[in-house]
């Protein structure tokens, strides 16, 4: 989501009508509760109006905020993993990796995890087309 202004998206979600959103039997999206209860939040027309209304109702502020929170947590986790990989690369570059792995059980377990991580990163890069 690097092309998306996540802070702006969070701001508009926080300022939109809170609570559950649902579709009516016709063309609109309505709020279930709060100040806007039973008022239209959005009105859809055209051949795909029902599908569009369902989409708008599903993309309510609570859902968007939850997705943004999840994305933020994943970005933090990924940053921590990137730091771990940088530290491992520093060990490799300093020729301390082999000694560390052979002398410690932790090193052996770490070597296994690094091998798995390299495989996962390779698979992720391949799926992104990088």
Coordinates of N, CA and C in Angstrom, one line a residue:
X1 N 0.8 -1.2 0.0 CA 0.0 0.0 0.0 C 0.9 1.3 0.0
X2 N 2.0 1.2 -0.5 CA 2.9 2.3 -0.5 C 2.4 3.5 -1.3
X3 N 1.5 3.3 -2.3 CA 0.9 4.4 -3.1 C -0.3 5.0 -2.4
X4 N -0.7 4.5 -1.3 CA -1.9 5.0 -0.6 C -1.5 5.8 0.6
X5 N -2.1 7.0 0.7 CA -1.9 7.8 1.9 C -2.7 7.3 3.0
X6 N -2.1 6.4 3.8 CA -2.8 5.7 4.9 C -3.3 6.6 5.9
X7 N -2.5 7.7 6.2 CA -3.0 8.6 7.3 C -4.3 9.3 6.8
X8 N -4.3 9.7 5.5 CA -5.5 10.4 5.0 C -6.7 9.4 5.0
X9 N -6.4 8.2 4.7 CA -7.5 7.2 4.7 C -8.0 6.9 6.1
X10 N -7.1 6.9 7.1 CA -7.5 6.8 8.5 C -8.3 8.0 8.9
X11 N -7.9 9.2 8.5 CA -8.6 10.4 8.9 C -10.1 10.4 8.4
X12 N -10.2 10.0 7.1 CA -11.6 10.0 6.6 C -12.4 8.9 7.2
X13 N -11.8 7.8 7.5 CA -12.6 6.7 8.2 C -13.0 7.1 9.6
X14 N -12.1 7.8 10.3 CA -12.5 8.2 11.7 C -13.6 9.3 11.7
X15 N -13.7 10.0 10.6 CA -14.7 11.1 10.5 C -16.0 10.7 9.8
X16 N -16.0 9.5 9.3 CA -17.3 9.0 8.7 C -18.3 8.5 9.7
X17 N -19.5 8.2 9.3 CA -20.5 7.7 10.2 C -20.1 6.4 10.8
X18 N -20.0 6.4 12.1 CA -19.6 5.2 12.8 C -20.7 4.1 12.8
X19 N -20.3 2.9 13.2 CA -21.2 1.8 13.4 C -21.4 1.0 12.1
X20 N -22.3 0.0 12.2 CA -22.6 -0.9 11.1 C -23.3 -0.2 10.0
X21 N -22.9 -0.5 8.8 CA -23.6 0.0 7.6 C -24.2 -1.2 6.9
X22 N -25.4 -1.0 6.3 CA -26.0 -2.1 5.6 C -26.7 -1.6 4.4
X23 N -27.1 -2.5 3.5 CA -27.8 -2.1 2.3 C -29.3 -2.3 2.5
X24 N -30.0 -1.5 1.8 CA -31.5 -1.7 1.8 C -31.9 -2.5 0.6
X25 N -33.1 -2.7 0.3 CA -33.5 -3.6 -0.8 C -33.5 -2.9 -2.1
X26 N -33.1 -1.6 -2.1 CA -33.2 -0.8 -3.3 C -31.9 -0.4 -3.8
X27 N -31.4 0.8 -3.5 CA -30.2 1.4 -4.1 C -29.3 2.0 -3.1
X28 N -29.5 1.8 -1.8 CA -28.7 2.6 -0.9 C -28.0 1.8 0.2
X29 N -27.1 2.6 0.9 CA -26.4 2.1 2.1 C -26.9 3.0 3.2
X30 N -27.3 2.3 4.3 CA -27.8 3.1 5.5 C -27.0 2.7 6.7
X31 N -27.0 3.6 7.7 CA -26.4 3.3 9.0 C -27.4 2.6 9.9
X32 N -26.9 1.7 10.7 CA -27.8 0.9 11.5 C -28.1 1.6 12.8
X33 N -27.2 2.5 13.3 CA -27.3 3.1 14.6 C -26.7 4.5 14.6
X34 N -26.8 5.2 15.7 CA -26.2 6.5 15.8 C -27.1 7.7 15.2
X35 N -26.4 8.8 15.1 CA -27.1 10.0 14.5 C -27.7 9.8 13.2
X36 N -27.0 9.0 12.3 CA -27.5 8.8 11.0 C -28.3 7.5 10.8
X37 N -28.8 6.9 11.9 CA -29.5 5.7 11.8 C -30.7 5.8 10.9
X38 N -30.8 4.9 10.0 CA -31.9 4.8 9.0 C -31.8 5.9 8.0
X39 N -30.8 6.6 7.9 CA -30.5 7.6 6.8 C -29.6 7.0 5.8
X40 N -29.7 7.4 4.6 CA -28.8 7.0 3.5 C -27.4 7.6 3.7
X41 N -26.4 6.7 3.7 CA -25.1 7.2 3.7 C -24.6 7.3 2.2
X42 N -25.1 6.4 1.4 CA -24.7 6.4 0.0 C -25.9 5.9 -0.8
X43 N -26.1 6.4 -2.0 CA -27.1 5.9 -2.9 C -26.4 5.4 -4.2
X44 N -26.8 4.3 -4.7 CA -26.1 3.7 -5.9 C -27.2 3.5 -7.0
X45 N -26.7 3.7 -8.2 CA -27.6 3.5 -9.3 C -26.8 2.8 -10.4
X46 N -27.5 2.4 -11.5 CA -26.9 1.7 -12.6 C -27.0 0.2 -12.4
X47 N -26.5 -0.5 -13.5 CA -26.8 -2.0 -13.5 C -26.1 -2.8 -12.4
X48 N -25.1 -2.2 -11.7 CA -24.4 -2.9 -10.7 C -24.7 -2.3 -9.3
X49 N -25.8 -1.6 -9.2 CA -26.1 -0.9 -8.0 C -26.1 -1.7 -6.7
X50 N -26.7 -2.9 -6.8 CA -26.7 -3.7 -5.5 C -25.3 -4.2 -5.1
X51 N -24.5 -4.6 -6.1 CA -23.2 -5.0 -5.8 C -22.3 -3.9 -5.2
X52 N -22.5 -2.7 -5.8 CA -21.8 -1.5 -5.4 C -22.2 -1.1 -4.0
X53 N -23.5 -1.2 -3.7 CA -24.0 -0.9 -2.3 C -23.5 -1.9 -1.3
X54 N -23.4 -3.1 -1.7 CA -22.8 -4.1 -0.7 C -21.4 -3.9 -0.5
X55 N -20.6 -3.5 -1.5 CA -19.2 -3.1 -1.4 C -19.0 -1.9 -0.4
X56 N -19.8 -0.9 -0.7 CA -19.7 0.3 0.2 C -20.0 0.0 1.6
X57 N -21.1 -0.8 1.8 CA -21.4 -1.2 3.2 C -20.3 -2.0 3.9
X58 N -19.7 -2.9 3.1 CA -18.6 -3.7 3.7 C -17.4 -2.9 4.0
X59 N -17.1 -1.8 3.2 CA -16.0 -0.9 3.4 C -16.3 0.2 4.4
X60 N -17.0 -0.2 5.5 CA -17.4 0.8 6.5 C -16.1 1.3 7.3
X61 N -16.3 2.4 8.0 CA -15.1 2.9 8.8 C -14.4 1.9 9.7
X62 N -15.2 1.1 10.4 CA -14.7 0.1 11.3 C -13.8 -0.9 10.6
X63 N -14.3 -1.4 9.4 CA -13.5 -2.3 8.6 C -12.2 -1.7 8.1
X64 N -12.3 -0.4 7.6 CA -11.1 0.2 7.1 C -10.1 0.5 8.2
X65 N -10.5 0.9 9.4 CA -9.6 1.1 10.5 C -9.0 -0.2 10.9
X66 N -9.7 -1.3 11.0 CA -9.2 -2.6 11.3 C -8.1 -3.0 10.3
X67 N -8.4 -2.8 9.0 CA -7.4 -3.1 8.0 C -6.1 -2.3 8.1
X68 N -6.3 -1.0 8.4 CA -5.1 -0.1 8.6 C -4.3 -0.5 9.8
X69 N -5.0 -0.9 10.9 CA -4.3 -1.3 12.1 C -3.5 -2.6 11.8
X70 N -4.1 -3.5 11.1 CA -3.5 -4.8 10.8 C -2.3 -4.5 9.9
X71 N -2.4 -3.6 8.9 CA -1.3 -3.3 8.0 C -0.2 -2.7 8.8
X72 N -0.5 -1.8 9.7 CA 0.6 -1.1 10.5 C 1.3 -2.2 11.4
X73 N 0.6 -3.1 12.0 CA 1.2 -4.1 12.8 C 2.1 -5.0 11.9
X74 N 1.7 -5.4 10.7 CA 2.5 -6.2 9.8 C 3.7 -5.4 9.4
X75 N 3.6 -4.1 9.1 CA 4.8 -3.3 8.7 C 5.8 -3.3 9.9
X76 N 5.3 -3.2 11.1 CA 6.3 -3.1 12.2 C 6.9 -4.5 12.4
X77 N 6.2 -5.6 12.2 CA 6.7 -6.9 12.3 C 7.8 -7.1 11.2
X78 N 7.5 -6.7 10.0 CA 8.4 -6.8 8.9 C 9.7 -6.0 9.1
X79 N 9.5 -4.8 9.7 CA 10.7 -4.0 10.0 C 11.6 -4.7 11.0
X80 N 11.0 -5.4 12.0 CA 11.8 -6.2 13.0 C 12.5 -7.3 12.3
X81 N 11.8 -8.0 11.4 CA 12.4 -9.1 10.7 C 13.6 -8.6 9.8
X82 N 13.4 -7.5 9.2 CA 14.4 -6.9 8.3 C 15.7 -6.6 9.1
X83 N 15.5 -6.1 10.4 CA 16.6 -5.8 11.3 C 17.3 -7.1 11.6
X84 N 16.5 -8.2 11.9 CA 17.1 -9.5 12.1 C 18.0 -10.0 10.9
X85 N 17.5 -9.8 9.8 CA 18.2 -10.3 8.6 C 19.5 -9.5 8.4
X86 N 19.4 -8.1 8.6 CA 20.6 -7.3 8.5 C 21.7 -7.8 9.5
X87 N 21.2 -8.1 10.7 CA 22.2 -8.6 11.7 C 22.8 -9.9 11.3
X88 N 22.0 -10.8 10.7 CA 22.5 -12.1 10.2 C 23.5 -11.9 9.1
X89 N 23.2 -10.9 8.2 CA 24.1 -10.6 7.1 C 25.4 -10.1 7.6
X90 N 25.3 -9.3 8.7 CA 26.6 -8.7 9.3 C 27.4 -9.9 9.8
X91 N 26.8 -10.9 10.5 CA 27.5 -12.1 10.9 C 28.2 -12.8 9.7
X92 N 27.4 -12.9 8.7 CA 27.9 -13.6 7.5 C 29.1 -12.9 6.9
X93 N 29.0 -11.6 6.8 CA 30.1 -10.8 6.3 C 31.3 -10.8 7.2
X94 N 31.1 -11.0 8.4 CA 32.3 -11.0 9.4 C 32.8 -12.4 9.5
X95 N 32.3 -13.3 8.7 CA 32.8 -14.7 8.8 C 32.6 -15.4 10.2
X96 N 31.7 -14.9 10.9 CA 31.4 -15.4 12.3 C 30.2 -16.4 12.2
X97 N 29.5 -16.4 11.1 CA 28.3 -17.2 11.1 C 28.6 -18.7 11.3
X98 N 29.5 -19.3 10.5 CA 29.8 -20.7 10.6 C 30.3 -21.1 12.0
X99 N 31.1 -20.3 12.6 CA 31.6 -20.6 14.0 C 30.4 -20.5 15.0
X100 N 29.6 -19.5 14.8 CA 28.4 -19.4 15.7 C 27.5 -20.6 15.6
X101 N 27.2 -21.0 14.4 CA 26.3 -22.2 14.2 C 26.9 -23.5 14.7
X102 N 28.2 -23.7 14.5 CA 28.8 -24.9 15.0 C 29.0 -25.0 16.5
X103 N 29.1 -23.9 17.1 CA 29.4 -23.9 18.6 C 28.1 -23.8 19.4
X104 N 27.0 -23.4 18.9 CA 25.9 -23.2 19.8 C 24.6 -23.9 19.2
X105 N 23.8 -24.5 20.1 CA 22.6 -25.1 19.6 C 21.7 -24.0 19.1
X106 N 21.7 -22.8 19.7 CA 20.9 -21.7 19.3 C 21.3 -21.3 17.8
X107 N 22.6 -21.4 17.6 CA 23.1 -21.1 16.3 C 22.5 -22.1 15.2
X108 N 22.5 -23.3 15.6 CA 22.0 -24.3 14.7 C 20.5 -24.1 14.4
X109 N 19.7 -23.8 15.4 CA 18.3 -23.5 15.3 C 18.1 -22.2 14.4
X110 N 19.0 -21.2 14.7 CA 18.9 -20.0 13.9 C 19.2 -20.3 12.5
X111 N 20.2 -21.1 12.2 CA 20.6 -21.4 10.8 C 19.4 -22.0 10.1
X112 N 18.6 -22.9 10.8 CA 17.4 -23.5 10.2 C 16.4 -22.4 9.9
X113 N 16.2 -21.5 10.8 CA 15.2 -20.5 10.6 C 15.6 -19.5 9.5
X114 N 16.9 -19.2 9.4 CA 17.4 -18.4 8.3 C 17.1 -19.0 7.0
X115 N 17.4 -20.3 6.9 CA 17.2 -21.1 5.7 C 15.7 -21.0 5.3
X116 N 14.8 -21.2 6.3 CA 13.4 -21.1 6.0 C 13.0 -19.6 5.6
X117 N 13.6 -18.6 6.3 CA 13.3 -17.2 6.0 C 13.7 -16.9 4.6
X118 N 14.9 -17.4 4.2 CA 15.4 -17.1 2.8 C 14.4 -17.7 1.8
X119 N 13.9 -18.9 2.1 CA 13.0 -19.6 1.2 C 11.7 -18.8 1.1
X120 N 11.2 -18.3 2.3 CA 9.9 -17.5 2.3 C 10.1 -16.2 1.6
X121 N 11.2 -15.5 1.8 CA 11.5 -14.3 1.1 C 11.6 -14.5 -0.4
X122 N 12.2 -15.6 -0.8 CA 12.4 -15.9 -2.3 C 11.0 -16.1 -2.9
X123 N 10.2 -16.9 -2.1 CA 8.8 -17.1 -2.6 C 8.0 -15.9 -2.7
X124 N 8.1 -15.0 -1.7 CA 7.4 -13.7 -1.7 C 7.8 -12.8 -2.8
X125 N 9.1 -12.8 -3.1 CA 9.6 -12.0 -4.2 C 9.1 -12.5 -5.5
X126 N 9.1 -13.8 -5.6 CA 8.7 -14.4 -6.9 C 7.2 -14.2 -7.1
X127 N 6.4 -14.2 -6.0 CA 5.0 -13.9 -6.2 C 4.7 -12.5 -6.5
X128 N 5.5 -11.6 -6.1 CA 5.4 -10.1 -6.4 C 5.9 -9.8 -7.8
X129 N 6.6 -10.8 -8.4 CA 7.2 -10.5 -9.7 C 8.5 -9.7 -9.7
X130 N 9.1 -9.7 -8.5 CA 10.4 -8.9 -8.4 C 11.5 -9.8 -8.9

